[in-house]
PDB file of C-alpha atoms in Angstrom:
ATOM      1  CA  ALA A   1      62.656 -44.898 -16.784  1.00 58.00           C
ATOM      2  CA  GLN A   2      61.706 -46.544 -13.543  1.00 72.00           C
ATOM      3  CA  THR A   3      58.117 -47.780 -13.416  1.00 88.00           C
ATOM      4  CA  VAL A   4      55.860 -48.794 -10.566  1.00 94.00           C
ATOM      5  CA  THR A   5      52.753 -50.879 -11.180  1.00 96.00           C
ATOM      6  CA  GLN A   6      49.857 -51.254  -8.797  1.00 97.00           C
ATOM      7  CA  SER A   7      47.564 -53.560 -10.715  1.00 96.00           C
ATOM      8  CA  GLN A   8      44.497 -53.194  -8.466  1.00 96.00           C
ATOM      9  CA  PRO A   9      42.910 -49.764  -8.932  1.00 96.00           C
ATOM     10  CA  GLU A  10      40.237 -50.554  -6.327  1.00 97.00           C
ATOM     11  CA  MET A  11      39.752 -53.167  -3.642  1.00 97.00           C
ATOM     12  CA  SER A  12      37.338 -53.745  -0.810  1.00 97.00           C
ATOM     13  CA  VAL A  13      37.550 -55.828   2.333  1.00 98.00           C
ATOM     14  CA  GLN A  14      35.279 -56.579   5.258  1.00 98.00           C
ATOM     15  CA  GLU A  15      36.215 -55.166   8.613  1.00 98.00           C
ATOM     16  CA  ALA A  16      38.502 -57.518  10.593  1.00 97.00           C
ATOM     17  CA  GLU A  17      39.574 -59.439   7.495  1.00 98.00           C
ATOM     18  CA  THR A  18      42.937 -59.461   5.754  1.00 98.00           C
ATOM     19  CA  VAL A  19      43.733 -57.851   2.415  1.00 98.00           C
ATOM     20  CA  THR A  20      46.859 -57.761   0.255  1.00 98.00           C
ATOM     21  CA  LEU A  21      47.716 -54.930  -2.119  1.00 98.00           C
ATOM     22  CA  SER A  22      50.151 -55.691  -4.889  1.00 98.00           C
ATOM     23  CA  CYS A  23      53.029 -53.649  -6.265  1.00 97.00           C
ATOM     24  CA  THR A  24      55.708 -54.442  -8.813  1.00 97.00           C
ATOM     25  CA  TYR A  25      58.470 -52.138  -9.939  1.00 94.00           C
ATOM     26  CA  ASP A  26      61.339 -51.922 -12.311  1.00 90.00           C
ATOM     27  CA  THR A  27      64.810 -50.877 -11.225  1.00 84.00           C
ATOM     28  CA  SER A  28      68.419 -51.472 -12.212  1.00 81.00           C
ATOM     29  CA  GLU A  29      69.675 -50.642  -8.725  1.00 80.00           C
ATOM     30  CA  SER A  30      70.849 -53.283  -6.292  1.00 78.00           C
ATOM     31  CA  ASN A  31      70.256 -51.249  -3.163  1.00 80.00           C
ATOM     32  CA  TYR A  32      67.219 -49.087  -2.651  1.00 85.00           C
ATOM     33  CA  TYR A  33      64.297 -48.547  -0.345  1.00 89.00           C
ATOM     34  CA  LEU A  34      60.593 -49.120  -0.785  1.00 92.00           C
ATOM     35  CA  PHE A  35      57.740 -47.403   0.956  1.00 95.00           C
ATOM     36  CA  TRP A  36      53.999 -47.710   1.247  1.00 97.00           C
ATOM     37  CA  TYR A  37      52.079 -44.507   1.846  1.00 97.00           C
ATOM     38  CA  LYS A  38      48.430 -44.146   2.743  1.00 97.00           C
ATOM     39  CA  GLN A  39      46.216 -41.217   1.720  1.00 97.00           C
ATOM     40  CA  PRO A  40      42.839 -41.154   3.530  1.00 96.00           C
ATOM     41  CA  PRO A  41      40.015 -38.858   2.393  1.00 92.00           C
ATOM     42  CA  SER A  42      41.585 -36.110   4.509  1.00 91.00           C
ATOM     43  CA  ARG A  43      44.278 -35.933   1.769  1.00 93.00           C
ATOM     44  CA  GLN A  44      47.200 -36.380   4.165  1.00 93.00           C
ATOM     45  CA  MET A  45      50.057 -38.585   2.960  1.00 95.00           C
ATOM     46  CA  ILE A  46      51.001 -40.953   5.772  1.00 95.00           C
ATOM     47  CA  LEU A  47      53.941 -43.350   5.826  1.00 95.00           C
ATOM     48  CA  VAL A  48      52.734 -46.895   6.476  1.00 97.00           C
ATOM     49  CA  ILE A  49      55.856 -49.032   6.216  1.00 96.00           C
ATOM     50  CA  ARG A  50      59.407 -49.045   4.849  1.00 94.00           C
ATOM     51  CA  GLN A  51      61.586 -51.862   3.478  1.00 93.00           C
ATOM     52  CA  GLU A  52      65.303 -51.906   2.763  1.00 89.00           C
ATOM     53  CA  ALA A  53      66.083 -53.871  -0.374  1.00 88.00           C
ATOM     54  CA  TYR A  54      69.248 -55.442   1.010  1.00 87.00           C
ATOM     55  CA  LYS A  55      67.340 -56.926   3.950  1.00 87.00           C
ATOM     56  CA  GLN A  56      65.695 -60.282   3.305  1.00 84.00           C
ATOM     57  CA  GLN A  57      63.441 -60.016   6.325  1.00 92.00           C
ATOM     58  CA  ASN A  58      60.050 -58.545   5.540  1.00 96.00           C
ATOM     59  CA  ALA A  59      59.164 -55.360   7.397  1.00 95.00           C
ATOM     60  CA  THR A  60      56.216 -55.295   9.791  1.00 96.00           C
ATOM     61  CA  GLU A  61      54.440 -52.448  11.563  1.00 95.00           C
ATOM     62  CA  ASN A  62      51.642 -53.635  13.810  1.00 96.00           C
ATOM     63  CA  ARG A  63      48.834 -54.827  11.490  1.00 97.00           C
ATOM     64  CA  PHE A  64      50.819 -53.946   8.369  1.00 98.00           C
ATOM     65  CA  SER A  65      53.437 -56.198   6.813  1.00 98.00           C
ATOM     66  CA  VAL A  66      55.080 -56.566   3.445  1.00 97.00           C
ATOM     67  CA  ASN A  67      55.990 -59.479   1.229  1.00 97.00           C
ATOM     68  CA  PHE A  68      59.176 -58.344  -0.478  1.00 96.00           C
ATOM     69  CA  GLN A  69      60.436 -60.492  -3.331  1.00 95.00           C
ATOM     70  CA  LYS A  70      63.575 -58.784  -4.620  1.00 92.00           C
ATOM     71  CA  ALA A  71      64.216 -61.047  -7.587  1.00 92.00           C
ATOM     72  CA  ALA A  72      60.637 -60.671  -8.743  1.00 94.00           C
ATOM     73  CA  LYS A  73      60.674 -56.930  -7.943  1.00 94.00           C
ATOM     74  CA  SER A  74      57.486 -57.322  -5.999  1.00 96.00           C
ATOM     75  CA  PHE A  75      56.517 -55.444  -2.841  1.00 96.00           C
ATOM     76  CA  SER A  76      53.017 -56.267  -1.633  1.00 98.00           C
ATOM     77  CA  LEU A  77      51.336 -54.834   1.459  1.00 98.00           C
ATOM     78  CA  LYS A  78      49.259 -57.015   3.771  1.00 98.00           C
ATOM     79  CA  ILE A  79      46.785 -55.419   6.137  1.00 98.00           C
ATOM     80  CA  SER A  80      45.530 -57.722   8.868  1.00 98.00           C
ATOM     81  CA  ASP A  81      42.413 -57.188  10.976  1.00 98.00           C
ATOM     82  CA  SER A  82      41.274 -54.382   8.675  1.00 98.00           C
ATOM     83  CA  GLN A  83      39.700 -51.392  10.361  1.00 97.00           C
ATOM     84  CA  LEU A  84      37.341 -48.753   8.989  1.00 97.00           C
ATOM     85  CA  GLY A  85      40.124 -46.203   9.386  1.00 96.00           C
ATOM     86  CA  ASP A  86      42.223 -48.130   6.886  1.00 97.00           C
ATOM     87  CA  THR A  87      39.957 -46.862   4.104  1.00 97.00           C
ATOM     88  CA  ALA A  88      42.313 -44.846   1.897  1.00 98.00           C
ATOM     89  CA  MET A  89      44.391 -44.716  -1.274  1.00 98.00           C
ATOM     90  CA  TYR A  90      47.568 -46.744  -0.877  1.00 98.00           C
ATOM     91  CA  PHE A  91      50.676 -45.844  -2.844  1.00 97.00           C
ATOM     92  CA  CYS A  92      53.737 -47.988  -3.395  1.00 97.00           C
ATOM     93  CA  ALA A  93      56.936 -45.956  -3.809  1.00 94.00           C
ATOM     94  CA  PRO A  94      60.476 -47.166  -4.419  1.00 91.00           C
ATOM     95  CA  THR A  95      63.335 -44.711  -4.282  1.00 84.00           C
ATOM     96  CA  ARG A  96      64.414 -43.307  -7.593  1.00 72.00           C
ATOM     97  CA  PRO A  97      67.966 -44.351  -8.489  1.00 64.00           C
ATOM     98  CA  GLY A  98      70.639 -41.848  -7.551  1.00 63.00           C
ATOM     99  CA  SER A  99      68.082 -39.367  -6.397  1.00 61.00           C
ATOM    100  CA  GLN A 100      68.960 -39.011  -2.724  1.00 59.00           C
ATOM    101  CA  GLY A 101      65.571 -40.057  -1.529  1.00 62.00           C
ATOM    102  CA  ASN A 102      63.230 -38.985  -4.294  1.00 77.00           C
ATOM    103  CA  LEU A 103      60.341 -41.445  -4.626  1.00 86.00           C
ATOM    104  CA  ILE A 104      58.540 -42.746  -7.692  1.00 88.00           C
ATOM    105  CA  PHE A 105      54.893 -43.390  -6.877  1.00 93.00           C
ATOM    106  CA  GLY A 106      52.572 -46.001  -8.303  1.00 94.00           C
ATOM    107  CA  LYS A 107      49.083 -44.954  -9.393  1.00 95.00           C
ATOM    108  CA  GLY A 108      47.593 -46.164  -6.159  1.00 97.00           C
ATOM    109  CA  THR A 109      45.009 -48.666  -4.959  1.00 98.00           C
ATOM    110  CA  LYS A 110      41.787 -47.364  -3.481  1.00 97.00           C
ATOM    111  CA  LEU A 111      40.923 -49.575  -0.503  1.00 98.00           C
ATOM    112  CA  SER A 112      37.475 -49.543   1.051  1.00 98.00           C
ATOM    113  CA  VAL A 113      36.925 -51.290   4.372  1.00 98.00           C
ATOM    114  CA  LYS A 114      33.278 -52.258   4.816  1.00 97.00           C
ATOM    115  CA  PRO A 115      31.567 -52.695   8.178  1.00 95.00           C
TER     116      PRO A 115
ATOM    117  CA  ASP G   1      53.930 -28.389  16.223  1.00 63.00           C
ATOM    118  CA  THR G   2      53.108 -29.195  12.589  1.00 69.00           C
ATOM    119  CA  ALA G   3      56.094 -30.823  10.876  1.00 92.00           C
ATOM    120  CA  VAL G   4      55.522 -29.722   7.276  1.00 96.00           C
ATOM    121  CA  SER G   5      53.068 -26.915   6.796  1.00 96.00           C
ATOM    122  CA  GLN G   6      51.931 -25.423   3.536  1.00 96.00           C
ATOM    123  CA  THR G   7      49.624 -22.526   2.847  1.00 96.00           C
ATOM    124  CA  PRO G   8      47.058 -21.952   1.611  1.00 97.00           C
ATOM    125  CA  LYS G   9      45.055 -25.143   1.914  1.00 96.00           C
ATOM    126  CA  TYR G  10      42.768 -24.138  -0.936  1.00 97.00           C
ATOM    127  CA  LEU G  11      43.421 -21.719  -3.772  1.00 97.00           C
ATOM    128  CA  VAL G  12      40.860 -20.747  -6.392  1.00 98.00           C
ATOM    129  CA  THR G  13      41.964 -18.356  -9.087  1.00 97.00           C
ATOM    130  CA  GLN G  14      41.379 -17.379 -12.674  1.00 97.00           C
ATOM    131  CA  MET G  15      43.415 -18.260 -15.730  1.00 97.00           C
ATOM    132  CA  GLY G  16      46.323 -15.939 -16.340  1.00 97.00           C
ATOM    133  CA  ASN G  17      46.846 -15.012 -12.700  1.00 98.00           C
ATOM    134  CA  ASP G  18      50.077 -15.504 -10.747  1.00 98.00           C
ATOM    135  CA  LYS G  19      49.952 -17.291  -7.401  1.00 98.00           C
ATOM    136  CA  SER G  20      52.298 -18.660  -4.739  1.00 98.00           C
ATOM    137  CA  ILE G  21      52.178 -21.581  -2.344  1.00 98.00           C
ATOM    138  CA  LYS G  22      54.368 -21.498   0.740  1.00 97.00           C
ATOM    139  CA  CYS G  23      55.955 -24.418   2.553  1.00 97.00           C
ATOM    140  CA  GLU G  24      57.872 -24.639   5.785  1.00 97.00           C
ATOM    141  CA  GLN G  25      59.265 -27.602   7.716  1.00 97.00           C
ATOM    142  CA  ASN G  26      60.471 -27.686  11.308  1.00 96.00           C
ATOM    143  CA  LEU G  27      62.013 -31.160  11.196  1.00 94.00           C
ATOM    144  CA  GLY G  28      65.554 -29.978  10.533  1.00 92.00           C
ATOM    145  CA  HIS G  29      65.555 -31.763   7.165  1.00 91.00           C
ATOM    146  CA  ASP G  30      67.811 -30.498   4.437  1.00 88.00           C
ATOM    147  CA  THR G  31      65.893 -31.736   1.408  1.00 90.00           C
ATOM    148  CA  MET G  32      62.513 -30.436   0.310  1.00 93.00           C
ATOM    149  CA  TYR G  33      60.241 -31.352  -2.573  1.00 93.00           C
ATOM    150  CA  TRP G  34      57.196 -30.295  -4.529  1.00 95.00           C
ATOM    151  CA  TYR G  35      54.902 -33.014  -5.862  1.00 95.00           C
ATOM    152  CA  LYS G  36      51.829 -32.580  -8.035  1.00 96.00           C
ATOM    153  CA  GLN G  37      48.819 -34.902  -7.647  1.00 97.00           C
ATOM    154  CA  ASP G  38      46.430 -34.844 -10.582  1.00 94.00           C
ATOM    155  CA  SER G  39      42.717 -35.612 -10.661  1.00 93.00           C
ATOM    156  CA  LYS G  40      43.465 -39.343 -11.004  1.00 92.00           C
ATOM    157  CA  LYS G  41      45.535 -39.219  -7.810  1.00 93.00           C
ATOM    158  CA  PHE G  42      48.827 -39.702  -9.666  1.00 93.00           C
ATOM    159  CA  LEU G  43      51.722 -38.168  -7.726  1.00 94.00           C
ATOM    160  CA  LYS G  44      54.654 -36.811  -9.649  1.00 91.00           C
ATOM    161  CA  ILE G  45      57.813 -35.047  -8.504  1.00 90.00           C
ATOM    162  CA  MET G  46      58.235 -31.506  -9.741  1.00 92.00           C
ATOM    163  CA  PHE G  47      61.253 -30.133  -7.894  1.00 90.00           C
ATOM    164  CA  SER G  48      63.687 -31.089  -5.179  1.00 89.00           C
ATOM    165  CA  TYR G  49      66.029 -28.824  -3.230  1.00 88.00           C
ATOM    166  CA  ASN G  50      68.904 -29.843  -1.016  1.00 86.00           C
ATOM    167  CA  ASN G  51      70.275 -27.157   1.290  1.00 83.00           C
ATOM    168  CA  LYS G  52      68.699 -24.452  -0.878  1.00 81.00           C
ATOM    169  CA  GLU G  53      70.152 -25.877  -4.089  1.00 84.00           C
ATOM    170  CA  LEU G  54      67.984 -27.228  -6.877  1.00 85.00           C
ATOM    171  CA  ILE G  55      68.777 -30.905  -7.460  1.00 81.00           C
ATOM    172  CA  ILE G  56      65.747 -32.173  -9.348  1.00 77.00           C
ATOM    173  CA  ASN G  57      63.763 -30.257 -11.908  1.00 78.00           C
ATOM    174  CA  GLU G  58      61.415 -32.554 -13.779  1.00 79.00           C
ATOM    175  CA  THR G  59      59.974 -31.438 -17.065  1.00 78.00           C
ATOM    176  CA  VAL G  60      57.915 -28.669 -15.568  1.00 87.00           C
ATOM    177  CA  PRO G  61      56.898 -25.548 -17.521  1.00 90.00           C
ATOM    178  CA  ASN G  62      59.062 -22.579 -16.633  1.00 91.00           C
ATOM    179  CA  ARG G  63      55.915 -20.829 -15.433  1.00 95.00           C
ATOM    180  CA  PHE G  64      56.613 -22.769 -12.235  1.00 95.00           C
ATOM    181  CA  SER G  65      59.454 -21.320 -10.211  1.00 93.00           C
ATOM    182  CA  PRO G  66      60.481 -22.738  -6.850  1.00 93.00           C
ATOM    183  CA  LYS G  67      62.334 -20.588  -4.372  1.00 93.00           C
ATOM    184  CA  SER G  68      64.186 -21.749  -1.283  1.00 92.00           C
ATOM    185  CA  PRO G  69      65.284 -18.844   0.940  1.00 92.00           C
ATOM    186  CA  ASP G  70      66.675 -21.296   3.482  1.00 91.00           C
ATOM    187  CA  LYS G  71      66.623 -25.034   3.979  1.00 89.00           C
ATOM    188  CA  ALA G  72      63.434 -24.892   6.053  1.00 94.00           C
ATOM    189  CA  HIS G  73      61.389 -23.190   3.338  1.00 95.00           C
ATOM    190  CA  LEU G  74      60.489 -24.051  -0.229  1.00 95.00           C
ATOM    191  CA  ASN G  75      57.912 -21.881  -1.935  1.00 96.00           C
ATOM    192  CA  LEU G  76      56.301 -22.443  -5.320  1.00 97.00           C
ATOM    193  CA  HIS G  77      55.371 -19.549  -7.556  1.00 97.00           C
ATOM    194  CA  ILE G  78      53.214 -20.121 -10.619  1.00 97.00           C
ATOM    195  CA  ASN G  79      52.881 -17.531 -13.379  1.00 97.00           C
ATOM    196  CA  SER G  80      50.115 -17.255 -15.961  1.00 97.00           C
ATOM    197  CA  LEU G  81      48.006 -20.025 -14.490  1.00 97.00           C
ATOM    198  CA  GLU G  82      46.307 -22.424 -16.903  1.00 97.00           C
ATOM    199  CA  LEU G  83      43.315 -24.746 -16.490  1.00 97.00           C
ATOM    200  CA  GLY G  84      45.664 -27.754 -16.570  1.00 95.00           C
ATOM    201  CA  ASP G  85      47.461 -26.503 -13.496  1.00 96.00           C
ATOM    202  CA  SER G  86      44.449 -27.473 -11.381  1.00 97.00           C
ATOM    203  CA  ALA G  87      45.689 -30.166  -9.007  1.00 97.00           C
ATOM    204  CA  VAL G  88      46.748 -30.792  -5.439  1.00 97.00           C
ATOM    205  CA  TYR G  89      50.312 -29.673  -4.754  1.00 98.00           C
ATOM    206  CA  PHE G  90      52.214 -31.359  -1.959  1.00 97.00           C
ATOM    207  CA  CYS G  91      55.307 -30.105  -0.254  1.00 97.00           C
ATOM    208  CA  ALA G  92      57.498 -32.707   1.435  1.00 95.00           C
ATOM    209  CA  SER G  93      60.812 -32.928   3.229  1.00 93.00           C
ATOM    210  CA  SER G  94      63.351 -35.592   4.142  1.00 90.00           C
ATOM    211  CA  GLN G  95      66.780 -35.929   5.618  1.00 85.00           C
ATOM    212  CA  SER G  96      69.131 -36.168   2.671  1.00 72.00           C
ATOM    213  CA  SER G  97      70.837 -39.471   2.207  1.00 63.00           C
ATOM    214  CA  VAL G  98      72.561 -41.025  -0.757  1.00 60.00           C
ATOM    215  CA  SER G  99      70.942 -44.339   0.110  1.00 60.00           C
ATOM    216  CA  GLY G 100      67.452 -42.842   0.157  1.00 64.00           C
ATOM    217  CA  ASN G 101      66.431 -44.453   3.419  1.00 72.00           C
ATOM    218  CA  SER G 102      64.829 -41.353   4.870  1.00 80.00           C
ATOM    219  CA  PRO G 103      61.076 -41.290   4.278  1.00 87.00           C
ATOM    220  CA  LEU G 104      59.292 -38.231   2.960  1.00 91.00           C
ATOM    221  CA  HIS G 105      57.208 -36.188   5.363  1.00 94.00           C
ATOM    222  CA  PHE G 106      54.359 -34.491   3.542  1.00 96.00           C
ATOM    223  CA  GLY G 107      52.403 -31.338   4.095  1.00 96.00           C
ATOM    224  CA  ASN G 108      48.610 -31.505   3.890  1.00 95.00           C
ATOM    225  CA  GLY G 109      48.517 -30.337   0.301  1.00 97.00           C
ATOM    226  CA  THR G 110      47.172 -27.262  -1.468  1.00 98.00           C
ATOM    227  CA  ARG G 111      44.211 -27.785  -3.756  1.00 97.00           C
ATOM    228  CA  LEU G 112      44.605 -25.347  -6.641  1.00 98.00           C
ATOM    229  CA  THR G 113      41.576 -24.729  -8.847  1.00 98.00           C
ATOM    230  CA  VAL G 114      42.007 -22.596 -11.955  1.00 97.00           C
ATOM    231  CA  THR G 115      38.782 -21.326 -13.514  1.00 97.00           C
TER     232      THR G 115
END
């Protein structure tokens, strides 16, 4: 079965600083997609960033970027210039093999941004 | 103009009752999902429908019965509710794709409390 590991259950960062959330996964697929979702206290699930496994270039979205290491099956999320609104649970989610888009979620990292 | 809407937002009920959660999406997606998020924030797929056809049915008790009258709606009916059913249930949708590159769009969740 595919597994997703987020080894940091909780993290904190000072406002305006940079933080990196780690994610490793296990898959036998050669082509797949990876996502980071954010869940603030409001409970909404919000897409943060998406990476295509066949692309070597790391995805970026404004202050959010990933470090994708395909051979190591690692997909970390870097948040630059952290803002109070970044406080949330962050979930790493690769696509499940052969599932037409179904995602397997990690257990999440609770990020607190401190003023 | 809500993309994925689910009702109700909160549901409190007693053990043994039967309840339903409704979900509708106006994104024109043809795949819809139900995810369950437990008290530790772990998100797990329950069901997935593509164009009204069931394509994923994880090991979910048969007390849970999804129904998709059309591709814009996926409702979840739960019979004989148990204490362990207490969780947040998320509906989601995506454009179907064999590659899995279409992200999930989530509803705001339904917090079910069984007493």
